Backbone as JSON Lines, residues from 0, in Angstrom:
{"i":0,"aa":"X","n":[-20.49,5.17,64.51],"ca":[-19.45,6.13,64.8],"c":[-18.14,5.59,64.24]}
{"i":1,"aa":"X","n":[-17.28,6.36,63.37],"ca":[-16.12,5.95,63.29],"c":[-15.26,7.12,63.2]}
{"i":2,"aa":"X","n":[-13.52,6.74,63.44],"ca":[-12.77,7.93,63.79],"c":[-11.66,7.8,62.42]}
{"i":3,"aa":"X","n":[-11.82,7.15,61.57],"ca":[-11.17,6.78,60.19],"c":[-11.3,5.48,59.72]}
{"i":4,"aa":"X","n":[-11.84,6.42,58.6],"ca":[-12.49,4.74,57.64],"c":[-12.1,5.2,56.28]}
{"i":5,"aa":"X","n":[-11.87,4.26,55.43],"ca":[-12.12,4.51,53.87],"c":[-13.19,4.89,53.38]}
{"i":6,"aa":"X","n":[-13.11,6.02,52.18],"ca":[-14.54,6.22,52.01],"c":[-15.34,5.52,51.35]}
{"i":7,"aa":"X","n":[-15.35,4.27,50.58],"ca":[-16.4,3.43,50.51],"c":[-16.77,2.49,51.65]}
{"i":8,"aa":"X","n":[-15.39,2.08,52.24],"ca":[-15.79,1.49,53.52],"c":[-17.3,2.19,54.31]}
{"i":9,"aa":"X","n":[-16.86,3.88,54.62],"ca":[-17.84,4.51,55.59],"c":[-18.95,4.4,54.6]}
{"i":10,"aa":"X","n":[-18.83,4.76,53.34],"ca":[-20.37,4.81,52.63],"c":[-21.08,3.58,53.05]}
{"i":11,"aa":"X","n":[-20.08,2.35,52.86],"ca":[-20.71,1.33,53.03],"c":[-21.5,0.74,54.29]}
{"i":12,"aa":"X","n":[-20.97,1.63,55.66],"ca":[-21.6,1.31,56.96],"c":[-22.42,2.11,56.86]}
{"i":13,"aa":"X","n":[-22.79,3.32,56.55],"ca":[-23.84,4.21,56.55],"c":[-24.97,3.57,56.0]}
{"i":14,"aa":"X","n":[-24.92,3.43,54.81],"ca":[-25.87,2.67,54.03],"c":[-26.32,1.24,54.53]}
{"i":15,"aa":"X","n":[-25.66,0.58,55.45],"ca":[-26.25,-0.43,55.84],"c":[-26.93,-0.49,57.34]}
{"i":16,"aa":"X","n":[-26.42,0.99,57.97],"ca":[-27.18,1.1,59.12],"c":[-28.35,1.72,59.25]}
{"i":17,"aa":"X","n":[-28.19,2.51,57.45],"ca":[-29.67,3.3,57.97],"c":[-29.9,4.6,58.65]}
{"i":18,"aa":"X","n":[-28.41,5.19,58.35],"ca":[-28.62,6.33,60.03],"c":[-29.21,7.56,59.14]}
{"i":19,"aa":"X","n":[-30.1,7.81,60.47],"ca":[-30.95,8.57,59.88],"c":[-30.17,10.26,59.49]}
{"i":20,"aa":"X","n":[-29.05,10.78,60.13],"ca":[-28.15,11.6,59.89],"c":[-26.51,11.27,60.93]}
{"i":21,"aa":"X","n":[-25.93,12.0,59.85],"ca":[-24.79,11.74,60.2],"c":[-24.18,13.58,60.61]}
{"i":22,"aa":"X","n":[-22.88,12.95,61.22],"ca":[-22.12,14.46,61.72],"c":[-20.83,13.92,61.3]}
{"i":23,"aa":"X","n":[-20.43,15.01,60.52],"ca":[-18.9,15.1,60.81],"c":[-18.11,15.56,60.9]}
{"i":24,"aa":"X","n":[-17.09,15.27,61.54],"ca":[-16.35,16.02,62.16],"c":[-14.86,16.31,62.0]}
{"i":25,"aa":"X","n":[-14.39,15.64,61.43],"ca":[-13.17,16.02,61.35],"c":[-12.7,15.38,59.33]}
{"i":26,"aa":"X","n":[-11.6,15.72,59.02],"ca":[-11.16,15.18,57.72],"c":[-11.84,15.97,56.58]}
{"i":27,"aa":"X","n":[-11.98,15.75,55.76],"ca":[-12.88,16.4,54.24],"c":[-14.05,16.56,55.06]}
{"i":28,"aa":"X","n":[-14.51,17.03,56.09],"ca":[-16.06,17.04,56.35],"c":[-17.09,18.13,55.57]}
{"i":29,"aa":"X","n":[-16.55,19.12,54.85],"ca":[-17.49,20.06,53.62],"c":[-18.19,18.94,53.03]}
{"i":30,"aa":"X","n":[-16.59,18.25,52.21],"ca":[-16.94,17.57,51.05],"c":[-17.99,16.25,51.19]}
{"i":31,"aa":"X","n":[-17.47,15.86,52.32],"ca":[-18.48,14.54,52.67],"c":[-19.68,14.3,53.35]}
{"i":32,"aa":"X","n":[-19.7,15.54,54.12],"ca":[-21.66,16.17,54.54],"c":[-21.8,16.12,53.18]}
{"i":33,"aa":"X","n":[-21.57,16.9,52.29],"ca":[-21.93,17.61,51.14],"c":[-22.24,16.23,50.4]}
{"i":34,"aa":"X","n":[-21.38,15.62,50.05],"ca":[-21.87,14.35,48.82],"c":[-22.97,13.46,49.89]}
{"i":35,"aa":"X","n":[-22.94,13.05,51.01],"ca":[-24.2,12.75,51.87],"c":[-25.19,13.17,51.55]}
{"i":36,"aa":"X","n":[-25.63,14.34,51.85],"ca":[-26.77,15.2,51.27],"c":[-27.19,14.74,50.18]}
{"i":37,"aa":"X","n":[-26.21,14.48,49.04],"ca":[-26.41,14.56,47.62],"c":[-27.49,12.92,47.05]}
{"i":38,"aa":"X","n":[-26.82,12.22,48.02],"ca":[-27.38,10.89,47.54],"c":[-28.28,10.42,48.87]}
{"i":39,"aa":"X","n":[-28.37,11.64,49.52],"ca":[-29.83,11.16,50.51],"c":[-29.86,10.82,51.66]}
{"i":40,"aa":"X","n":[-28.62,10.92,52.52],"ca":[-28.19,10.92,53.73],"c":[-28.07,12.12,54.15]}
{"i":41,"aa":"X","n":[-28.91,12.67,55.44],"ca":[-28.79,13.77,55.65],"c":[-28.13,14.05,56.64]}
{"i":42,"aa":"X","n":[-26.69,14.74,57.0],"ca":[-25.4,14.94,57.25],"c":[-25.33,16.83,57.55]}
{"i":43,"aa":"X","n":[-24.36,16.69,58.84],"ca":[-24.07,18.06,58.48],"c":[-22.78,18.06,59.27]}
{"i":44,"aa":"X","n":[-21.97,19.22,59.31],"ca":[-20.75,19.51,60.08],"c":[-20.52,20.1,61.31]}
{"i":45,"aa":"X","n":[-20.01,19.07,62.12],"ca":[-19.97,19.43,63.69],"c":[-18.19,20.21,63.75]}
{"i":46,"aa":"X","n":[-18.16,21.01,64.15],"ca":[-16.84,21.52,64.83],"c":[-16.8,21.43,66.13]}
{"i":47,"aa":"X","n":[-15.53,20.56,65.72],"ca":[-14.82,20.42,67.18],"c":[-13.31,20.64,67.42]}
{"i":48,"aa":"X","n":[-12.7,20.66,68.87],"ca":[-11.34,20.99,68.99],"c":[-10.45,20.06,68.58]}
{"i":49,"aa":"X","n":[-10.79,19.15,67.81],"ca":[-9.93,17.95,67.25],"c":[-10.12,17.85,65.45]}
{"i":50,"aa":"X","n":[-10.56,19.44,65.04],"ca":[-11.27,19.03,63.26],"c":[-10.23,18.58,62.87]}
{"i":51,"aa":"X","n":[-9.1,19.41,63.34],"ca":[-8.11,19.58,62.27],"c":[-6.85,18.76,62.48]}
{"i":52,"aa":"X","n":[-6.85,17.42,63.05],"ca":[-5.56,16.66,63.34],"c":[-4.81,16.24,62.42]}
{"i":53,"aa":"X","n":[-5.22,16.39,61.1],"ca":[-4.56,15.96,59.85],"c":[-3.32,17.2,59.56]}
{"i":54,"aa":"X","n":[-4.28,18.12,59.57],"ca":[-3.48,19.43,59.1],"c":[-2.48,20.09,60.22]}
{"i":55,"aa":"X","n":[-2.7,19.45,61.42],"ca":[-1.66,19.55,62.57],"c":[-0.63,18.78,62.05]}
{"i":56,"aa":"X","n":[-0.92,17.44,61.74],"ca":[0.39,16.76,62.02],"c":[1.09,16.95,60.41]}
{"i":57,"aa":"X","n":[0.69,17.25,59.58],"ca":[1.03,17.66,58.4],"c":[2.0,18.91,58.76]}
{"i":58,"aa":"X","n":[1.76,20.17,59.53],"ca":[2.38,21.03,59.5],"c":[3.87,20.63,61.05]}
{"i":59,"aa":"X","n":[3.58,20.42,61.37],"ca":[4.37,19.55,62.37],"c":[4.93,18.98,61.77]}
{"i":60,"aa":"X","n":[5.0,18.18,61.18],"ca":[6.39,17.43,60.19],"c":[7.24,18.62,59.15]}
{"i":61,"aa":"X","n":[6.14,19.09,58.9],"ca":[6.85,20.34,57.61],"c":[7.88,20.93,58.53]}
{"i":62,"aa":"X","n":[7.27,21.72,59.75],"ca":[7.9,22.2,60.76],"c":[9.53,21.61,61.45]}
{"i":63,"aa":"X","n":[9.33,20.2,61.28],"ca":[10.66,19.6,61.97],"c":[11.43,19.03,60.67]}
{"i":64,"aa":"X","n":[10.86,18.87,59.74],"ca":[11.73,18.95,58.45],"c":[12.12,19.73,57.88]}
């Protein structure tokens, strides 16, 4: 489980744990189920009430700036 990692970092724990699928959930999660899939990790996208904390605090700054 992790809540922000680099993405070779995370490739790199995935691949050494073996997991048999992954979820994710928040951040690029299309793109990164999606390239999972691609090289054989089978991954899919969980929604939850926290997907989008990037794009909160992104617009929240826009907002007070």
């Amino acid at each position: 489980m992790s809540d922000h990692a680099d993405w070779k970092g995370l490739l790199k724990l995935l691949k050494a744990t073996e997991a048999e699928i992954v979820h994710v959930t928040h951040g690029q999660t299309e793109v990164f189920s999606k390239y999972l899939n691609e090289i054989g990790i089978k991954s899919d996208v969980v929604e939850t009430l926290y997907g989008d904390d990037d794009e909160e605090e992104k617009e929240k700054t826009i907002i007070e700036n």
